[in-house]
Short mmCIF file of C-alpha atoms in Angstrom, two decimals:
data_model
loop_
_atom_site.label_atom_id
_atom_site.label_comp_id
_atom_site.label_asym_id
_atom_site.label_seq_id
_atom_site.Cartn_x
_atom_site.Cartn_y
_atom_site.Cartn_z
CA UNK A 1 -96.05 30.29 107.98
CA UNK A 2 -97.93 33.41 106.71
CA UNK A 3 -95.85 36.10 105.05
CA UNK A 4 -95.60 39.10 107.02
CA UNK A 5 -95.99 41.04 103.92
CA UNK A 6 -99.07 39.92 102.87
CA UNK A 7 -100.91 42.78 102.34
CA UNK A 8 -98.20 45.03 100.68
CA UNK A 9 -98.93 43.84 96.94
CA UNK A 10 -100.77 47.03 95.23
CA UNK A 11 -100.64 45.12 91.76
CA UNK A 12 -103.11 42.22 93.20
CA UNK A 13 -105.06 44.58 95.62
CA UNK A 14 -105.95 46.79 92.35
CA UNK A 15 -105.93 43.96 89.84
CA UNK A 16 -109.78 45.36 89.23
CA UNK A 17 -109.21 48.70 88.64
CA UNK A 18 -108.81 50.41 85.78
CA UNK A 19 -106.28 53.25 85.38
CA UNK A 20 -109.86 55.53 85.62
CA UNK A 21 -111.02 53.88 88.68
CA UNK A 22 -107.62 54.33 90.14
CA UNK A 23 -107.38 57.97 89.21
CA UNK A 24 -111.20 58.14 90.97
CA UNK A 25 -110.27 56.75 94.10
CA UNK A 26 -107.42 58.81 94.58
CA UNK A 27 -109.23 62.31 94.04
CA UNK A 28 -111.98 60.82 96.56
CA UNK A 29 -109.56 59.57 99.28
CA UNK A 30 -107.77 62.73 98.85
CA UNK A 31 -110.83 64.91 99.21
CA UNK A 32 -111.83 62.98 102.35
CA UNK A 33 -108.16 63.56 103.99
CA UNK A 34 -108.67 67.30 103.44
CA UNK A 35 -109.76 68.73 107.18
CA UNK A 36 -113.25 69.98 106.78
CA UNK A 37 -114.29 68.60 103.35
CA UNK A 38 -116.48 65.95 104.79
CA UNK A 39 -119.05 67.95 107.25
CA UNK A 40 -119.02 70.53 104.34
CA UNK A 41 -119.72 68.08 101.34
CA UNK A 42 -122.43 66.37 103.60
CA UNK A 43 -124.44 69.84 104.28
CA UNK A 44 -124.05 70.99 100.49
CA UNK A 45 -125.66 67.65 99.54
CA UNK A 46 -128.31 67.59 101.91
CA UNK A 47 -129.09 71.35 100.72
CA UNK A 48 -129.11 69.81 97.07
CA UNK A 49 -131.09 67.12 97.82
CA UNK A 50 -133.71 69.43 100.01
CA UNK A 51 -134.16 72.11 96.80
CA UNK A 52 -134.26 69.16 94.42
CA UNK A 53 -131.04 70.18 92.65
CA UNK A 54 -130.36 67.35 89.69
CA UNK A 55 -126.96 66.07 91.88
CA UNK A 56 -127.50 62.53 90.89
CA UNK A 57 -125.33 62.29 87.76
CA UNK A 58 -122.10 63.54 89.86
CA UNK A 59 -123.13 61.52 93.05
CA UNK A 60 -123.31 58.23 90.37
CA UNK A 61 -119.91 59.18 88.81
CA UNK A 62 -118.17 59.76 92.04
CA UNK A 63 -118.83 58.46 95.64
CA UNK A 64 -121.50 55.78 94.25
CA UNK A 65 -119.37 54.18 91.98
CA UNK A 66 -116.42 54.09 94.31
CA UNK A 67 -118.56 52.61 97.22
CA UNK A 68 -121.23 50.80 95.61
CA UNK A 69 -122.10 47.99 93.30
CA UNK A 70 -125.09 49.38 91.42
CA UNK A 71 -128.87 50.00 91.59
CA UNK A 72 -129.91 46.82 91.47
CA UNK A 73 -128.85 43.02 92.41
CA UNK A 74 -128.69 42.10 88.49
CA UNK A 75 -126.61 45.41 88.12
CA UNK A 76 -124.32 44.45 90.82
CA UNK A 77 -123.63 40.66 89.13
CA UNK A 78 -121.01 41.43 86.66
CA UNK A 79 -118.67 43.18 89.21
CA UNK A 80 -119.43 40.02 91.72
CA UNK A 81 -118.39 37.68 89.10
CA UNK A 82 -115.17 39.48 88.44
CA UNK A 83 -114.44 39.66 92.02
CA UNK A 84 -114.75 36.01 92.63
CA UNK A 85 -112.51 35.26 89.86
CA UNK A 86 -109.91 36.71 92.36
CA UNK A 87 -111.14 34.40 94.86
CA UNK A 88 -113.34 37.43 96.52
CA UNK A 89 -117.00 36.57 97.83
CA UNK A 90 -119.60 39.42 98.23
CA UNK A 91 -122.50 40.41 100.57
CA UNK A 92 -125.18 42.27 98.65
CA UNK A 93 -126.68 45.08 101.00
CA UNK A 94 -129.34 46.69 99.92
CA UNK A 95 -128.70 50.42 101.85
CA UNK A 96 -131.73 52.36 101.82
CA UNK A 97 -132.04 54.03 105.17
CA UNK A 98 -134.29 56.30 107.00
CA UNK A 99 -137.58 54.27 106.52
CA UNK A 100 -140.40 55.04 109.32
CA UNK A 101 -143.78 53.43 108.31
CA UNK A 102 -145.43 50.33 108.68
CA UNK A 103 -145.35 49.59 105.16
CA UNK A 104 -141.74 50.67 104.42
CA UNK A 105 -140.65 48.31 106.98
CA UNK A 106 -143.04 45.58 105.41
CA UNK A 107 -141.47 46.17 102.18
CA UNK A 108 -137.94 46.01 103.57
CA UNK A 109 -138.46 42.41 104.98
CA UNK A 110 -139.87 41.64 101.69
CA UNK A 111 -136.78 43.01 99.84
CA UNK A 112 -134.31 41.06 101.96
CA UNK A 113 -136.11 37.61 101.96
CA UNK A 114 -135.76 38.45 97.98
CA UNK A 115 -132.06 38.97 98.15
CA UNK A 116 -131.54 35.79 100.44
CA UNK A 117 -133.32 33.86 97.79
CA UNK A 118 -131.36 35.69 95.40
CA UNK A 119 -127.85 34.80 97.11
CA UNK A 120 -128.93 31.09 97.63
CA UNK A 121 -128.50 30.66 93.89
CA UNK A 122 -125.32 32.33 93.63
CA UNK A 123 -121.58 30.59 94.59
CA UNK A 124 -120.23 34.03 94.90
CA UNK A 125 -122.78 35.35 97.61
CA UNK A 126 -122.96 33.46 100.54
CA UNK A 127 -124.11 35.96 103.21
CA UNK A 128 -127.10 38.26 103.33
CA UNK A 129 -127.45 41.10 105.39
CA UNK A 130 -130.16 43.00 107.76
CA UNK A 131 -130.69 46.00 110.12
CA UNK A 132 -132.87 45.90 113.07
CA UNK A 133 -134.11 49.35 112.42
CA UNK A 134 -134.78 48.74 108.94
CA UNK A 135 -137.48 46.03 110.15
CA UNK A 136 -138.76 48.67 112.78
CA UNK A 137 -138.99 51.90 114.38
CA UNK A 138 -135.99 53.09 116.60
CA UNK A 139 -138.07 54.18 119.21
CA UNK A 140 -139.50 50.95 120.02
CA UNK A 141 -136.27 49.07 119.99
CA UNK A 142 -135.12 51.99 122.45
CA UNK A 143 -138.22 51.30 124.77
CA UNK A 144 -137.85 47.93 124.72
CA UNK A 145 -134.31 48.11 125.52
CA UNK A 146 -134.64 50.61 128.33
CA UNK A 147 -137.71 48.21 129.89
CA UNK A 148 -140.41 50.70 129.26
CA UNK A 149 -144.06 50.07 129.59
CA UNK A 150 -145.25 50.10 125.77
CA UNK A 151 -148.49 51.01 124.71
CA UNK A 152 -151.12 48.75 123.59
CA UNK A 153 -150.46 50.30 120.00
CA UNK A 154 -146.70 50.02 120.97
CA UNK A 155 -146.67 46.55 121.71
CA UNK A 156 -148.52 45.52 118.66
CA UNK A 157 -145.91 47.19 116.71
CA UNK A 158 -143.18 45.51 118.65
CA UNK A 159 -144.88 42.25 117.76
CA UNK A 160 -145.01 43.29 113.96
CA UNK A 161 -141.12 43.98 114.59
CA UNK A 162 -140.19 40.60 116.10
CA UNK A 163 -142.68 38.81 113.17
CA UNK A 164 -140.85 40.42 110.57
CA UNK A 165 -137.14 39.73 112.13
CA UNK A 166 -138.20 35.95 112.58
CA UNK A 167 -139.61 35.95 108.76
CA UNK A 168 -136.33 36.89 107.46
CA UNK A 169 -134.24 34.70 109.53
CA UNK A 170 -136.46 31.97 109.00
CA UNK A 171 -135.86 32.55 105.11
CA UNK A 172 -132.04 32.77 105.90
CA UNK A 173 -132.52 29.20 107.41
CA UNK A 174 -134.56 27.73 104.52
CA UNK A 175 -132.67 28.90 101.74
CA UNK A 176 -129.30 27.82 104.05
CA UNK A 177 -127.79 31.14 103.43
CA UNK A 178 -125.83 33.22 106.46
CA UNK A 179 -127.59 36.35 107.95
CA UNK A 180 -125.59 39.21 108.99
CA UNK A 181 -127.58 41.44 111.49
CA UNK A 182 -126.20 44.82 111.88
CA UNK A 183 -125.62 46.44 115.43
CA UNK A 184 -126.42 49.95 115.72
CA UNK A 185 -126.74 52.26 118.79
CA UNK A 186 -125.79 50.83 122.53
CA UNK A 187 -129.60 52.45 123.71
CA UNK A 188 -131.52 49.95 121.68
CA UNK A 189 -128.91 47.17 121.55
CA UNK A 190 -130.09 45.33 124.07
CA UNK A 191 -133.48 44.23 122.35
CA UNK A 192 -131.62 43.50 119.27
CA UNK A 193 -129.02 40.98 120.84
CA UNK A 194 -131.97 39.38 122.92
CA UNK A 195 -134.21 39.04 119.88
CA UNK A 196 -130.96 37.63 117.92
CA UNK A 197 -130.28 35.16 120.62
CA UNK A 198 -133.73 33.84 120.30
CA UNK A 199 -132.99 33.38 116.52
CA UNK A 200 -129.95 31.56 116.88
CA UNK A 201 -131.06 29.42 119.54
CA UNK A 202 -134.01 28.66 116.89
CA UNK A 203 -131.99 28.17 113.46
CA UNK A 204 -128.54 27.54 114.63
CA UNK A 205 -128.55 24.36 115.89
CA UNK A 206 -126.71 22.66 113.77
CA UNK A 207 -124.29 25.58 112.04
CA UNK A 208 -124.19 28.98 112.58
CA UNK A 209 -127.07 30.63 109.90
CA UNK A 210 -127.85 33.62 112.01
CA UNK A 211 -125.01 36.44 112.90
CA UNK A 212 -125.07 38.98 115.50
CA UNK A 213 -122.75 41.91 115.07
CA UNK A 214 -120.23 42.93 118.24
CA UNK A 215 -119.18 46.30 118.47
CA UNK A 216 -115.76 45.91 120.01
CA UNK A 217 -115.27 49.79 120.86
CA UNK A 218 -117.79 48.90 123.61
CA UNK A 219 -115.84 47.59 126.45
CA UNK A 220 -118.74 45.15 127.34
CA UNK A 221 -118.55 42.80 124.53
CA UNK A 222 -116.25 40.53 125.76
CA UNK A 223 -118.26 39.29 128.54
CA UNK A 224 -121.15 39.27 126.83
CA UNK A 225 -119.73 36.88 124.01
CA UNK A 226 -118.22 34.71 127.09
CA UNK A 227 -121.74 34.76 128.54
CA UNK A 228 -123.52 34.08 125.37
CA UNK A 229 -121.33 31.37 124.77
CA UNK A 230 -122.18 29.45 128.00
CA UNK A 231 -125.68 29.84 127.07
CA UNK A 232 -125.25 28.04 123.89
CA UNK A 233 -122.91 25.60 125.12
CA UNK A 234 -125.59 24.44 127.93
CA UNK A 235 -128.84 24.81 125.36
CA UNK A 236 -126.76 23.23 122.51
CA UNK A 237 -126.67 26.11 119.28
CA UNK A 238 -124.20 27.62 117.59
CA UNK A 239 -123.01 31.18 117.83
CA UNK A 240 -122.35 33.31 114.81
CA UNK A 241 -120.86 36.83 115.26
CA UNK A 242 -119.73 39.49 112.80
CA UNK A 243 -116.63 41.23 114.78
CA UNK A 244 -116.25 44.87 114.09
CA UNK A 245 -114.64 47.97 115.87
CA UNK A 246 -118.13 50.07 115.59
CA UNK A 247 -119.45 52.83 113.92
CA UNK A 248 -121.08 55.26 116.55
CA UNK A 249 -118.59 56.13 118.95
CA UNK A 250 -118.80 60.10 118.56
CA UNK A 251 -122.54 59.86 118.99
CA UNK A 252 -122.30 57.38 122.02
CA UNK A 253 -119.81 59.37 123.79
CA UNK A 254 -121.88 62.67 123.20
CA UNK A 255 -125.26 60.99 124.43
CA UNK A 256 -123.52 59.37 127.73
CA UNK A 257 -122.13 62.99 128.56
CA UNK A 258 -125.90 64.44 127.99
CA UNK A 259 -127.23 62.49 130.32
CA UNK A 260 -124.96 61.75 132.98
CA UNK A 261 -124.06 57.89 132.26
CA UNK A 262 -120.33 56.11 131.83
CA UNK A 263 -119.48 56.09 128.27
CA UNK A 264 -119.98 52.18 127.10
CA UNK A 265 -117.12 53.09 124.71
CA UNK A 266 -113.28 52.16 125.48
CA UNK A 267 -111.20 54.72 126.47
CA UNK A 268 -109.19 55.16 123.37
CA UNK A 269 -108.49 53.85 119.92
CA UNK A 270 -105.61 51.49 121.32
CA UNK A 271 -108.24 50.17 123.96
CA UNK A 272 -110.48 49.29 121.08
CA UNK A 273 -107.95 47.48 119.27
CA UNK A 274 -107.15 45.49 122.32
CA UNK A 275 -110.65 44.65 122.90
CA UNK A 276 -111.45 43.90 119.15
CA UNK A 277 -108.43 41.48 119.04
CA UNK A 278 -109.19 39.83 122.49
CA UNK A 279 -113.12 39.13 121.19
CA UNK A 280 -111.54 37.91 117.56
CA UNK A 281 -109.33 35.27 119.27
CA UNK A 282 -111.73 34.08 121.81
CA UNK A 283 -114.32 33.20 118.69
CA UNK A 284 -111.26 31.85 116.80
CA UNK A 285 -110.56 29.66 119.87
CA UNK A 286 -113.61 28.44 120.20
CA UNK A 287 -114.17 27.75 116.79
CA UNK A 288 -116.21 24.55 117.21
CA UNK A 289 -118.89 26.59 118.90
CA UNK A 290 -118.42 30.20 117.31
CA UNK A 291 -118.14 31.17 113.64
CA UNK A 292 -116.77 34.37 112.98
CA UNK A 293 -116.98 37.08 110.29
CA UNK A 294 -114.29 39.37 111.07
CA UNK A 295 -115.03 42.61 109.70
CA UNK A 296 -112.06 44.89 109.81
CA UNK A 297 -109.91 47.22 107.59
CA UNK A 298 -107.30 46.60 110.24
CA UNK A 299 -104.09 44.64 108.73
CA UNK A 300 -102.33 44.20 112.41
CA UNK A 301 -105.76 41.96 113.32
CA UNK A 302 -106.34 40.59 109.96
CA UNK A 303 -102.62 39.13 110.41
CA UNK A 304 -103.15 38.15 113.81
CA UNK A 305 -106.06 36.07 112.87
CA UNK A 306 -104.12 34.35 110.11
CA UNK A 307 -101.17 33.47 112.33
CA UNK A 308 -103.74 31.98 115.14
CA UNK A 309 -105.77 29.85 112.39
CA UNK A 310 -102.40 28.63 111.50
CA UNK A 311 -101.32 27.70 115.18
CA UNK A 312 -104.64 25.89 115.42
CA UNK A 313 -104.34 23.94 112.05
CA UNK A 314 -107.61 25.63 110.66
CA UNK A 315 -107.56 25.76 106.87
CA UNK A 316 -107.41 29.45 105.64
CA UNK A 317 -111.00 28.58 103.62
CA UNK A 318 -112.36 27.33 106.77
CA UNK A 319 -116.21 28.14 106.24
CA UNK A 320 -116.63 29.10 110.00
CA UNK A 321 -114.09 32.08 109.74
CA UNK A 322 -114.62 35.19 106.91
CA UNK A 323 -112.72 38.18 106.53
CA UNK A 324 -114.62 41.12 105.55
CA UNK A 325 -114.27 44.53 104.11
CA UNK A 326 -116.58 47.28 102.64
CA UNK A 327 -116.53 47.72 98.84
CA UNK A 328 -114.24 50.51 97.68
CA UNK A 329 -111.96 50.32 100.30
CA UNK A 330 -108.98 48.21 101.66
CA UNK A 331 -108.38 45.96 98.61
CA UNK A 332 -105.09 45.52 99.62
CA UNK A 333 -106.74 43.02 102.50
CA UNK A 334 -109.40 41.83 100.63
CA UNK A 335 -107.66 40.44 97.26
CA UNK A 336 -104.17 39.71 98.92
CA UNK A 337 -106.10 37.27 101.46
CA UNK A 338 -108.48 35.87 98.18
CA UNK A 339 -104.93 35.16 96.76
CA UNK A 340 -103.72 33.00 100.09
CA UNK A 341 -107.20 31.31 99.67
CA UNK A 342 -108.68 33.00 102.59
CA UNK A 343 -112.46 33.52 102.80
CA UNK A 344 -112.56 37.25 101.73
CA UNK A 345 -115.76 39.12 101.28
CA UNK A 346 -116.68 42.64 100.45
CA UNK A 347 -119.89 44.06 101.70
CA UNK A 348 -121.27 45.62 98.81
CA UNK A 349 -124.00 48.23 99.19
CA UNK A 350 -126.59 48.86 96.14
CA UNK A 351 -129.87 50.47 95.61
CA UNK A 352 -131.24 53.46 93.83
CA UNK A 353 -128.90 56.63 94.12
CA UNK A 354 -130.78 58.96 95.54
CA UNK A 355 -132.11 56.24 98.34
CA UNK A 356 -128.40 55.44 99.26
CA UNK A 357 -126.97 58.87 99.51
CA UNK A 358 -127.53 58.81 103.29
CA UNK A 359 -125.72 55.45 103.43
CA UNK A 360 -122.95 57.05 101.40
CA UNK A 361 -122.63 60.22 103.45
CA UNK A 362 -122.37 58.08 106.41
CA UNK A 363 -119.58 55.98 105.25
CA UNK A 364 -117.59 59.34 104.16
CA UNK A 365 -118.08 60.64 107.67
CA UNK A 366 -117.29 57.28 109.27
CA UNK A 367 -114.14 57.05 106.93
CA UNK A 368 -112.80 60.49 107.90
CA UNK A 369 -112.91 59.58 111.62
CA UNK A 370 -111.11 56.44 111.43
CA UNK A 371 -107.63 57.45 112.64
CA UNK A 372 -105.33 56.75 109.74
CA UNK A 373 -108.04 54.93 107.65
CA UNK A 374 -107.79 57.82 104.65
CA UNK A 375 -103.93 58.40 104.21
CA UNK A 376 -103.52 54.19 104.31
CA UNK A 377 -105.81 54.10 101.55
CA UNK A 378 -104.38 57.27 99.69
CA UNK A 379 -100.44 55.42 100.09
CA UNK A 380 -101.53 52.66 98.77
CA UNK A 381 -103.37 53.83 95.82
CA UNK A 382 -100.49 56.46 95.23
CA UNK A 383 -97.90 53.31 95.26
CA UNK A 384 -99.76 51.40 92.51
CA UNK A 385 -100.19 54.57 90.33
CA UNK A 386 -96.38 54.96 90.39
CA UNK A 387 -95.94 51.42 89.96
CA UNK A 388 -98.21 52.02 86.63
CA UNK A 389 -96.41 54.90 85.61
CA UNK A 390 -93.20 53.30 85.94
CA UNK A 391 -94.59 50.42 83.87
CA UNK A 392 -95.76 52.72 81.44
CA UNK A 393 -92.63 54.61 81.23
CA UNK A 394 -90.48 51.18 80.59
CA UNK A 395 -92.88 50.26 77.69
CA UNK A 396 -92.68 54.05 76.34
CA UNK A 397 -88.72 53.26 76.30
#
């Protein structure tokens, strides 16, 4: 039986945080909880970057240290090993965004392959991650999704994108490292879904190596999973999914309104939660065919998955089911799951500070837009500080 209070232990949740780390986290989440702080600070950061102000030391000491593991893979490893001692694994994510040239896309593909090779020799890192628009221009993905006619030059560009994509997936297969492929905006996602399905068909014959991402704020994702599951059963390949709620809700709704089509997004947070839990449970119910990386900061969904695994007599360490949270957030879920010997894992971004600032800005924006997320982080951090302060008073007495 799973303890209903599994996620309440702040001592274990923040076991790797020093008092200084705890104070920094409290400060950052307090700021993110202030109305308008994130949009104002984002505008100021972009302005500072544009006029080349030396803001990197400030970024490194605050938001970078909270949400990133370091500037390089080797830089992350001391932290990766510390987390593994607490039975929490790591996904390293080279979080450089906004590249547009063919040379940069080739470099990104080669970097992903190097990370895959690196991960294959490190027991603490069972997954790698890739993003479709990290391997090719958004506009091409969008045109292919819309079934627009490509020019000869665009067709050649699309072929190069597919070649990069397959090259990265081939490396994941060759080095036996699971590969999580991010989902993005709905108006480019069909092209990604179709290409990822082709990669699953080729590389997931025996087990899930290639994982697509299901953004469950999209109301069509359960029907999508059921349809691809049927094809996989007929054709004899395994499915891998990272299940998340989604990161582009405001942008999706705004575009649907502007262009006059029905929004692909669930009507509210409650409907998204219901959809997420339905997709998650469907995957667990079909675990013989579907491996799942449950990407959630939601305690109810996490507990629901644990209960269902228990009902199905699945070991919490079953390699087909993982529980993932972003580094710097929801330690009360990750570290308490690790203590129960579940497959707990942190997605840890890294990269040169200046290059990962766009990622960090997006992370702050997403954090502030998720109802209750920042408040819950704050409450847990304050509880742990209160616990430590109480211990300090007792030692002094």
